[in-house]
Coordinates of C-alpha atoms in Angstrom, one line a residue:
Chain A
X20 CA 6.4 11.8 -16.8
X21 CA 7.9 10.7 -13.5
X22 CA 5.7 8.9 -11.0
X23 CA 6.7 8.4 -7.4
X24 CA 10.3 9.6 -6.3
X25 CA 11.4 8.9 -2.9
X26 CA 14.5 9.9 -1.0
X27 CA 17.1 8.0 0.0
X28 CA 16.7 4.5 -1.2
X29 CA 18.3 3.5 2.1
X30 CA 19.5 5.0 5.6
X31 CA 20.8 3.4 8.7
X32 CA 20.0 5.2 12.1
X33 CA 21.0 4.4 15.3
X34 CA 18.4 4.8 18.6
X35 CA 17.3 8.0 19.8
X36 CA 18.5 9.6 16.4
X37 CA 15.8 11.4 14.2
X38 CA 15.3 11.1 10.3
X39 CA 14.1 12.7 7.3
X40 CA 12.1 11.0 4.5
X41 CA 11.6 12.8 0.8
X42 CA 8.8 12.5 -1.3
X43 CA 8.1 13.9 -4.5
X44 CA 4.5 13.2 -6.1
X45 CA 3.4 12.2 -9.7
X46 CA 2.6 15.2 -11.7
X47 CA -0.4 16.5 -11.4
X48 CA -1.5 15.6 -7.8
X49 CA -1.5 17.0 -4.4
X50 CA -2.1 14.5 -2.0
X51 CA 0.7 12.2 -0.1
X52 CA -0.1 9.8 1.9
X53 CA 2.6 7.9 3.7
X54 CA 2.8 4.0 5.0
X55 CA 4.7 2.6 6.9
X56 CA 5.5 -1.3 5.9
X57 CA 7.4 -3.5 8.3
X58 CA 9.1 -6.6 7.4
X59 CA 6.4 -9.9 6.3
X60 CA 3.9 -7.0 7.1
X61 CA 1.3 -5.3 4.6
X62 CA 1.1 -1.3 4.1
X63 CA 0.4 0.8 7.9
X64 CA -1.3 4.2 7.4
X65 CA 0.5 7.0 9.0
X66 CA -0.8 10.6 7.4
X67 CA -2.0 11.9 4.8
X68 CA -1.2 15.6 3.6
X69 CA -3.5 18.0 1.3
X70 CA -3.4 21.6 1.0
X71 CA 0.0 21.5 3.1
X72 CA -1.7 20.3 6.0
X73 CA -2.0 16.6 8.4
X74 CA -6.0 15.9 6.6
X75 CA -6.0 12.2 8.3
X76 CA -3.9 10.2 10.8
X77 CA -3.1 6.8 11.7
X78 CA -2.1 5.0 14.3
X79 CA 1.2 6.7 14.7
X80 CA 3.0 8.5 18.0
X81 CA 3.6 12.0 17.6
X82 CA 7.2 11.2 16.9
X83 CA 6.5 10.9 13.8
X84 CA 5.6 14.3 11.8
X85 CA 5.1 15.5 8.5
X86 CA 4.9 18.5 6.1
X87 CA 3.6 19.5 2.7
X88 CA 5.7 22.1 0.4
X89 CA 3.7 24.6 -1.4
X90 CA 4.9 22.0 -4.9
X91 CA 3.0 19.0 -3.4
X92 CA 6.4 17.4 -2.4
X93 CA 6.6 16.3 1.3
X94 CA 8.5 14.9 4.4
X95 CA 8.1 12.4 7.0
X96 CA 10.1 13.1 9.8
X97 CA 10.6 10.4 12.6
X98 CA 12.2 11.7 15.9
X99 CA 13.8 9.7 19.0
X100 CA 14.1 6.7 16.8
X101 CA 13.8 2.7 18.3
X102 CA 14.1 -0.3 16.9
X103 CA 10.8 -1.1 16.3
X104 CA 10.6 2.2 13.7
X105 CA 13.1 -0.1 11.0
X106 CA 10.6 -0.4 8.7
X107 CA 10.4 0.6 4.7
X108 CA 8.7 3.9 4.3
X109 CA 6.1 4.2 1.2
X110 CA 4.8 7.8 -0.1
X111 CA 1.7 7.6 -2.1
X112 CA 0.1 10.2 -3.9
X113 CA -3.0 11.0 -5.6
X114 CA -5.6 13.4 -6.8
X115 CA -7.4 15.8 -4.8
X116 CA -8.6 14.3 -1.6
X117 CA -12.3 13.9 -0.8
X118 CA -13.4 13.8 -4.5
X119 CA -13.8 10.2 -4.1
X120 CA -12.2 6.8 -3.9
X121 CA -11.4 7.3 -7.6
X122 CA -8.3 9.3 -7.0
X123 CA -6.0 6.1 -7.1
X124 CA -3.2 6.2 -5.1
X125 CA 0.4 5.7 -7.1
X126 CA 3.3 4.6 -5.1
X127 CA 6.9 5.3 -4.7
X128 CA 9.6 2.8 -4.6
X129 CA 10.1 3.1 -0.9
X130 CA 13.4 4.2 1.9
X131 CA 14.0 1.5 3.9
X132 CA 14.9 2.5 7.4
X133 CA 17.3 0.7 9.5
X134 CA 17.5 1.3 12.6
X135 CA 20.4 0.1 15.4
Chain B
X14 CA -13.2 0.5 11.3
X15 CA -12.0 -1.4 8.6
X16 CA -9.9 -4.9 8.5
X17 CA -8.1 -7.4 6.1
X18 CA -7.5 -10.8 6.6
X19 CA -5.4 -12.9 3.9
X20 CA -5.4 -16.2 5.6
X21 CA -2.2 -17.5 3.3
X22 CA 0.6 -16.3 4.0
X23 CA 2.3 -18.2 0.9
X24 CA 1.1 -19.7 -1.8
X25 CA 3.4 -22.2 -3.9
X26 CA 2.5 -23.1 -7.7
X27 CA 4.1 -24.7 -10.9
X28 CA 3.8 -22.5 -14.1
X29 CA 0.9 -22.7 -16.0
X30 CA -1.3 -23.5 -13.2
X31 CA -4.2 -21.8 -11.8
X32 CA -4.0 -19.5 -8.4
X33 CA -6.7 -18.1 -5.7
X34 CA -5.2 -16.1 -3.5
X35 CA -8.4 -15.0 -0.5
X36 CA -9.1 -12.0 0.9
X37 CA -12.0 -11.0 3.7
X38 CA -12.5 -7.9 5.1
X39 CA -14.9 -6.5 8.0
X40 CA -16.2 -3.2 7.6
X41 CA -19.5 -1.4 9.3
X42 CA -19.7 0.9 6.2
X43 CA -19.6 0.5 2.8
X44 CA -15.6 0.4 1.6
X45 CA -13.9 0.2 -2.0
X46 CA -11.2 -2.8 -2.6
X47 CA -8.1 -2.7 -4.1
X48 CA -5.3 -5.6 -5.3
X49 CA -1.7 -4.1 -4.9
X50 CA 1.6 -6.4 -6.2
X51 CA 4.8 -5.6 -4.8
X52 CA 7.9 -7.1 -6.7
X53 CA 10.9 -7.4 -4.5
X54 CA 12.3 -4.0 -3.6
X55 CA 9.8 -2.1 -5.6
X56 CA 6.9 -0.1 -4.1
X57 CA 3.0 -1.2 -4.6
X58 CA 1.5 -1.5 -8.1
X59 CA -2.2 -1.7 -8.3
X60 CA -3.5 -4.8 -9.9
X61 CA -7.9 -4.1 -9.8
X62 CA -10.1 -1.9 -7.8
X63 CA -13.9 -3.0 -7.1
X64 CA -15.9 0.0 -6.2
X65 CA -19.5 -0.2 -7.8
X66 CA -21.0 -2.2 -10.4
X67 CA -20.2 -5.6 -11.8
X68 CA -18.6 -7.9 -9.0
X69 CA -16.2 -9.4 -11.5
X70 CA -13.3 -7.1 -11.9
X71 CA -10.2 -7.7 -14.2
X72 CA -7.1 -6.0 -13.8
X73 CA -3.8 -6.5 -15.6
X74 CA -1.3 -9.2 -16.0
X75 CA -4.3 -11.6 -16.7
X76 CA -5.8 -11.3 -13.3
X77 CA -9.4 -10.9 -11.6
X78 CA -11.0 -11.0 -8.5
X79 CA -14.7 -11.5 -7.6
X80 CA -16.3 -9.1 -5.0
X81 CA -18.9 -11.2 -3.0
X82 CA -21.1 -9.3 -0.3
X83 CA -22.6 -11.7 1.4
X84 CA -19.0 -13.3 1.9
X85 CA -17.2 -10.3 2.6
X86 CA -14.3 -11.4 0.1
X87 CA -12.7 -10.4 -2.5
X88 CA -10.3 -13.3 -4.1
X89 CA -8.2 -12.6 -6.1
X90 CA -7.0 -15.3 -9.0
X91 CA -5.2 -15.8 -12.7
X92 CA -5.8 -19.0 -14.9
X93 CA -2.3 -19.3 -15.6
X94 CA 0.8 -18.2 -13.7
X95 CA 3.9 -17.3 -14.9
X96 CA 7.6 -17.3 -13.0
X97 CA 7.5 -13.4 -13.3
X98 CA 4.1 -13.3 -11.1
X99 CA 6.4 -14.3 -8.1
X100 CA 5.9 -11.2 -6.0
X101 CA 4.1 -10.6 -2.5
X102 CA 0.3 -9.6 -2.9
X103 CA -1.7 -7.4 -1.0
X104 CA -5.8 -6.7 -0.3
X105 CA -6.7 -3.6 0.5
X106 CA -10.1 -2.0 1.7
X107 CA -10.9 1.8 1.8
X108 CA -13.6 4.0 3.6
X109 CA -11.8 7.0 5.1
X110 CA -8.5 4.8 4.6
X111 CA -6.5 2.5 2.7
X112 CA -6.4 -0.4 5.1
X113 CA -3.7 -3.4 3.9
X114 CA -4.0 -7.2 4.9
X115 CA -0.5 -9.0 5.5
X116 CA 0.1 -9.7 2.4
X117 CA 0.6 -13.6 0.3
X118 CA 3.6 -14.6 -1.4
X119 CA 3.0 -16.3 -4.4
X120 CA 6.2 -18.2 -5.4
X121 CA 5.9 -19.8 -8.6
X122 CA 8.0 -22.6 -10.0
X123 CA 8.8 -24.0 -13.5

C-alpha cells in the first residue's frame, strides 16, 4: 500500500514564474492538506481540500491555489513566484474531514521549491 | 487561535543518555497534540498524539510525552537515545488546524 506520493522531488523556478505541485493520497482517504515548510521553520498551513473543494485556509495570498481530482489526488499551484515562496512543499492526507481529530494526517516526502 | 512554542532550537546529547525536548502551546479552546519527527529529506512521521484520557502518552521508538494542563505543555522525552534519533522534531497543536512549533534538532553523538 503506498502512502504519500509527491511530485517532483525537486524544481527550480525563477521570479514571476508559476508552478505546479502533485499529490497523490494514501489509499483510502480524501482529504489533502498542504504545508508549506521553509528552511529552520516547522510545518505552515496553506489549504485543505475535501469533496474537491478549498474546506479551510491558511494564511496564504491568493497566489497560491489548489484543486481536488474526483480520485482524491490534488495540486498546489503557486503563481507570480518570489523568493520568499522557496520553501519545501508537504501534502498530507487523511480520512474524512470533520469526523474528528482521529483522522491522523500521513505525510508525503515533500517538493522542495527553489526559487531564483 | 492556536500557537507553539519550542524554546530549543537544538538539543545536543551522547548516546545512551536521556532527552526532554519542551513544548507550550496557547490555545482559547480545547486542542489535540501531536509529536512529528522529520529525518533529513523525508516528510513528517508522527511520533504520539494526546487527545483525551491519560496525560502520559507513549509513541514509538521508545518515546513519550506528558500532557500537563495547567502548564500548557506537552514535553516530549526518551530514556535513552540512539545516533539514529538524530532528526529535527516538531509539536503540534490542533483545533480547526494543525498548528507546528519551529521545530528542535536533536543531534546525538556516540
Amino acid at each position: 500500500d503506498a502512502g504519500v506520493t509527491q511530485s517532483p522531488t525537486h524544481l527550480i523556478k525563477t521570479r514571476g514564474q508559476q508552478v505546479t505541485l502533485r499529490c497523490s493520497p494514501k489509499s483510502g482517504h480524501d482529504t489533502v492538506s498542504w504545508y508549506q515548510q521553509a528552511l529552520g521553520q516547522g510545518p505552515q498551513f496553506i489549504f485543505q481540500y475535501y469533496e474537491e473543494e478549498e474546506r479551510q485556509r491558511g494564511n496564504f495570498p491568493d497566489r497560491f491555489s489548489g484543486h481536488q481530482f474526483p480520485n482524491y489526488s490534488s495540486e498546489l499551484n503557486v503563481n507570480a513566484l518570489l523568493l520568499g515562496d522557496s520553501a519545501l512543499y508537504l501534502c498530507a492526507s487523511s480520512l474524512a474531514m470533520g469526523t474528528g481529530v482521529n483522522n491522523e494526517q500521513f505525510f508525503g516526502p515533500g517538493t522542495r521549491l527553489t526559487v531564483l | 487561535a492556536q500557537s507553539v512554542t519550542q524554546l530549543d532550537s537544538q538539543v545536543p546529547v551522547f548516546e545512551e543518555a536521556p532527552v526532554e525536548l519542551r513544548c507550550n502551546y496557547s490555545s482559547s479552546v480545547s486542542v489535540y497534540l501531536f509529536w512529528y519527527v522529520q529525518y533529513p529529506n523525508q516528510g513528517l512521521q508522527l511520533l504520539l498524539k494526546y487527545l483525551s484520557g491519560s496525560t502520559l502518552v507513549k509513541g514509538i521508538n521508545g518515546f513519550e510525552a506528558e500532557f500537563n494542563k495547567s502548564q500548557t505543555s506537552f514535553h516530549l522525552r526518551k530514556p535513552s537515545v540512539h545516533i539514529s534519533d538524530t532528526a529535527e522534531y516538531f509539536c503540534a497543536v490542533r483545533a480547526q488546524k494543525l498548528v507546528f512549533g519551529t521545530g528542535t534538532r536533536l543531534l546525538v553523538s556516540p
